[in-house]
CSV table of C-alpha atoms in Angstrom, one decimal:
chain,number,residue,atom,x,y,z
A,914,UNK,CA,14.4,-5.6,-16.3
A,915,UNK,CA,10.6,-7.4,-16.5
A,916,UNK,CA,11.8,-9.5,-13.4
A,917,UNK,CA,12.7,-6.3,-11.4
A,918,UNK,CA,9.8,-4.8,-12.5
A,919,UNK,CA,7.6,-7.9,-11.8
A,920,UNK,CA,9.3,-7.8,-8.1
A,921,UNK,CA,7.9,-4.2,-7.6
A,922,UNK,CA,4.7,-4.7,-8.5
A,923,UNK,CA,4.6,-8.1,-6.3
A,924,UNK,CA,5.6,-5.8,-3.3
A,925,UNK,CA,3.5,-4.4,-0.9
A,926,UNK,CA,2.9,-3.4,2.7
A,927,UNK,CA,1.8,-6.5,4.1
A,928,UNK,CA,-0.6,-6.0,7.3
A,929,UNK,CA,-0.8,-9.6,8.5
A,930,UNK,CA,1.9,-11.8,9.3
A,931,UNK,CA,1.6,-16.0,10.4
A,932,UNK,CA,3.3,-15.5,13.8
A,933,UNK,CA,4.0,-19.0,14.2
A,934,UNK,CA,6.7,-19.2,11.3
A,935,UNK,CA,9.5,-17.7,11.9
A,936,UNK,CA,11.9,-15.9,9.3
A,937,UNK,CA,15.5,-18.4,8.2
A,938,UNK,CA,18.2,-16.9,9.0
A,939,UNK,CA,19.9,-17.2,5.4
A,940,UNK,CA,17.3,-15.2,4.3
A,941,UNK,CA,16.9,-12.5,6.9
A,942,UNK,CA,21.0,-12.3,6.1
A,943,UNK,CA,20.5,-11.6,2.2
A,944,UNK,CA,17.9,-8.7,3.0
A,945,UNK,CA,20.1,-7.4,6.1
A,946,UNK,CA,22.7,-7.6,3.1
A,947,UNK,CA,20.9,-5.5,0.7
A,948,UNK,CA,20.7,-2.7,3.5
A,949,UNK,CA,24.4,-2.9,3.9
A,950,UNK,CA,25.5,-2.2,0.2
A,951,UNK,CA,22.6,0.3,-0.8
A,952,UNK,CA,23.9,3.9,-1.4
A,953,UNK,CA,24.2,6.5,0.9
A,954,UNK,CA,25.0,10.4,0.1
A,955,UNK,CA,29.2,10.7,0.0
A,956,UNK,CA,28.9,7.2,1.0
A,957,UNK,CA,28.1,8.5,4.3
A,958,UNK,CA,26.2,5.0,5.4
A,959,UNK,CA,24.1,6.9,8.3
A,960,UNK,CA,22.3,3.9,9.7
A,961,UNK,CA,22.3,0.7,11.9
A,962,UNK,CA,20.0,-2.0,12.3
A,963,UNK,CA,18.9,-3.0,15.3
A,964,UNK,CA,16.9,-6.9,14.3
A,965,UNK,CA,15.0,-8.4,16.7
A,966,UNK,CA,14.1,-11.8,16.3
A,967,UNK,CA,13.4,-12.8,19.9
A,968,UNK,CA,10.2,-13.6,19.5
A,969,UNK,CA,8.9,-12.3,23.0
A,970,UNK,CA,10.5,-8.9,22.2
A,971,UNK,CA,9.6,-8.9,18.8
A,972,UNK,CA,5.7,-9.1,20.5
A,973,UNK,CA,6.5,-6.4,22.8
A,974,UNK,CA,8.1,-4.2,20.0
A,975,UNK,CA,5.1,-4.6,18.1
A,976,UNK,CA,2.9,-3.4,20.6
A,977,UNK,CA,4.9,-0.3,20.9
A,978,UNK,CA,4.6,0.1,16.9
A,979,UNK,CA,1.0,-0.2,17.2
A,980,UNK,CA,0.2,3.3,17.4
A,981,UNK,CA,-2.7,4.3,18.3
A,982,UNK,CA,-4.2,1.2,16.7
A,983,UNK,CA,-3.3,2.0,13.5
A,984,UNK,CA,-0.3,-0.9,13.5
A,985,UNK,CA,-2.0,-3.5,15.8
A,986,UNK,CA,-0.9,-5.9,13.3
A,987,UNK,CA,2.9,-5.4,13.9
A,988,UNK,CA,2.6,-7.4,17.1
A,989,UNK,CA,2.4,-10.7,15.0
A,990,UNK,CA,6.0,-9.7,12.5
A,991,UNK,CA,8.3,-12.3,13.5
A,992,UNK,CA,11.1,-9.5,12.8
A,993,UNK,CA,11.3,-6.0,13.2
A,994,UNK,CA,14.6,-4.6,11.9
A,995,UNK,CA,14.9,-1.1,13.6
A,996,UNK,CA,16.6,1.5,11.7
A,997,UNK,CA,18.4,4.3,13.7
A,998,UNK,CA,20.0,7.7,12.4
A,999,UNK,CA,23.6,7.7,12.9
A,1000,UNK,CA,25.9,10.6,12.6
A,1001,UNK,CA,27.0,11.2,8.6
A,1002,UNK,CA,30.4,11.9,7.4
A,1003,UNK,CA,31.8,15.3,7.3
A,1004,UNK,CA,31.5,15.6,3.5
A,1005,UNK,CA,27.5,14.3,3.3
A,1006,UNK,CA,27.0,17.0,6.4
A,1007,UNK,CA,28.5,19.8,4.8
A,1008,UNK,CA,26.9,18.9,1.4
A,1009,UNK,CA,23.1,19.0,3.0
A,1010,UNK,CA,23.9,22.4,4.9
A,1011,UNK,CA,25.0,24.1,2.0
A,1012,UNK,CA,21.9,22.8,-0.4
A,1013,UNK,CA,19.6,22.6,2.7
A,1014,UNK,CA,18.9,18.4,2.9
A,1015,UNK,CA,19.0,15.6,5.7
A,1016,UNK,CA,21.0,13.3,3.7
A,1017,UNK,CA,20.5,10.6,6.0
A,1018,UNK,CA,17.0,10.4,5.5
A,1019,UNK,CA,17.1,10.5,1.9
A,1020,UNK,CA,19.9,7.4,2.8
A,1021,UNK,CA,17.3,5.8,5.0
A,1022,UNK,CA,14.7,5.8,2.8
A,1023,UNK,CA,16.7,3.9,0.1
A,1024,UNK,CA,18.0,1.6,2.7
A,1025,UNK,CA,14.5,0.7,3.1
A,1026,UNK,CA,13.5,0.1,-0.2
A,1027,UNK,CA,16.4,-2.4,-0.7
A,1028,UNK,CA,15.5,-4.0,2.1
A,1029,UNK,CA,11.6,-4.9,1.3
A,1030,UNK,CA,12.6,-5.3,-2.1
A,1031,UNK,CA,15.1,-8.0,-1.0
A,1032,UNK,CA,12.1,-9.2,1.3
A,1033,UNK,CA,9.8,-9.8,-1.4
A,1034,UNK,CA,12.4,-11.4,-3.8
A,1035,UNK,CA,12.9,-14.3,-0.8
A,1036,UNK,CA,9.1,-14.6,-0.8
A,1037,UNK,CA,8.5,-12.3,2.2
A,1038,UNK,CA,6.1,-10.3,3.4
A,1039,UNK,CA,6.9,-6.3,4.7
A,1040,UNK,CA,5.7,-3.0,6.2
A,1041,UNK,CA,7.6,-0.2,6.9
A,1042,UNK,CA,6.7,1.7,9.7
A,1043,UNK,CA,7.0,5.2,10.6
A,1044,UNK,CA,4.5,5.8,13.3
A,1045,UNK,CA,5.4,4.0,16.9
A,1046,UNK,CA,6.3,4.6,20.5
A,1047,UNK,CA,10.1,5.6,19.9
A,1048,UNK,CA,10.7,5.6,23.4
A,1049,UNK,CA,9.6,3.0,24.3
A,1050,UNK,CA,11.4,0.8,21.4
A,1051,UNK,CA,15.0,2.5,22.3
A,1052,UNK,CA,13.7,1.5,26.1
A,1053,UNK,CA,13.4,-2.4,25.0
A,1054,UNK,CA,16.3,-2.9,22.2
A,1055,UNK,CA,19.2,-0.6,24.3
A,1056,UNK,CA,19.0,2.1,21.7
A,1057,UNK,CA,20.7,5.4,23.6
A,1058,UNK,CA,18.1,8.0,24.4
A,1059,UNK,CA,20.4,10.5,22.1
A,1060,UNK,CA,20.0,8.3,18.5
A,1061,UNK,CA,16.8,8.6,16.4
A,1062,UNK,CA,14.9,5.6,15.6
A,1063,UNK,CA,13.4,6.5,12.3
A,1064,UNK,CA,12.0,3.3,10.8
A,1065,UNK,CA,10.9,-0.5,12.0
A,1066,UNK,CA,10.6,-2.3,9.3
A,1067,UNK,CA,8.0,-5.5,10.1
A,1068,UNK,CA,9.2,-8.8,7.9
A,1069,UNK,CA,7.8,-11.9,8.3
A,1070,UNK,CA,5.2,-14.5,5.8
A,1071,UNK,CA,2.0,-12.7,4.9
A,1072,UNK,CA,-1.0,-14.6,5.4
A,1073,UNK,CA,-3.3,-12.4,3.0
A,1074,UNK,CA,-3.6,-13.0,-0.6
A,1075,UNK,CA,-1.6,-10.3,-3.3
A,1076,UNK,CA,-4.2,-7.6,-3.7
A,1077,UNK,CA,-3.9,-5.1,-7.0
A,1078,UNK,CA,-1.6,-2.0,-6.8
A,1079,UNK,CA,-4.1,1.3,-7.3
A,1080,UNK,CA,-1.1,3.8,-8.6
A,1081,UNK,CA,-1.8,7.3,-10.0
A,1082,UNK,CA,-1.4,7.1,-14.1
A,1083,UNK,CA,2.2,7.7,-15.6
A,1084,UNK,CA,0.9,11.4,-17.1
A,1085,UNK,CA,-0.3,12.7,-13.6
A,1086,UNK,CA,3.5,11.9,-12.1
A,1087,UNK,CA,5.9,12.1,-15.0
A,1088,UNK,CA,6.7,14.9,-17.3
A,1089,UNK,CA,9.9,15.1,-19.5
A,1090,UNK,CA,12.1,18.3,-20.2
A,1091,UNK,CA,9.7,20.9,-18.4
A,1092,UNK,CA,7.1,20.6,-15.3
């Protein structure tokens, strides 16, 4: 458990990325591979990954993750896996209607976490984005006008140092048996 834990706390949303090393394709495999198996609600699996590697669209991507300058940095990720919404299962569909959750984002958001997780543990950098020019991503990767690109999430080697995590204390977030 201290070397998951370790691996959290090494994590973070890297913001600068060397652009001229590329990521190995063994290890862009094992994190694609951690998205695969993570849990989903009903086992409902309501995603695809769209990884661009190309690294003239991977340039062009970026700049339409850069978001009103807030992401200018995403231009420089070697990879941007893009995750999309598909449909979920009948049984994950009827489950969020009748207690009132999206499922699939829930989904998505654990996909995610797997997947910069799995980053880090091959000694990665990552930043997931949810701020970009949706359009204009579906326009440059194929993605069908109908699907919703929720995340892109940037992975490539950092190239700033491991800065210290500022968390909120355990007593301001955790409580046990009541609020």
């Amino acid at each position: 458990m201290n070397d998951f834990l370790q691996l959290v706390n090494a994590r973070q949303s890297d913001r600068a990325y060397d652009k001229s090393r590329l990521v190995e394709a063994d290890k862009l495999e094992r994190i694609l591979e951690a998205g695969r198996l993570a849990p989903s609600a009903c086992n409902a699996q309501p995603w695809r990954f769209v990884v661009v590697t190309d690294p003239s669209l991977a340039e062009k991507v970026g700049k339409a993750a850069a978001g009103l300058g807030m992401n200018k940095f995403a231009k420089d990720a070697p990879v941007h896996i893009i995750v999309v919404e598909e449909s979920a299962n009948i049984t994950s569909r009827l489950g969020g209607k009748l207690k009132g959750k999206h499922f699939p984002l829930i989904d998505i958001g654990i996909v995610a976490a797997h997947m910069v997780l799995a980053a880090e543990s091959e000694g990665l950098g990552s930043c997931i984005l949810g701020w970009f020019d949706e359009k204009e991503i579906k326009s440059l990767t194929g993605i069908p006008s109908s699907k919703r690109v929720l995340l892109d999430i940037l992975i490539g080697y950092p190239v700033k140092e491991k800065r210290k995590k500022i968390r909120k204390e355990s007593g301001k977030i955790i409580s046990y048996n009541s609020y």
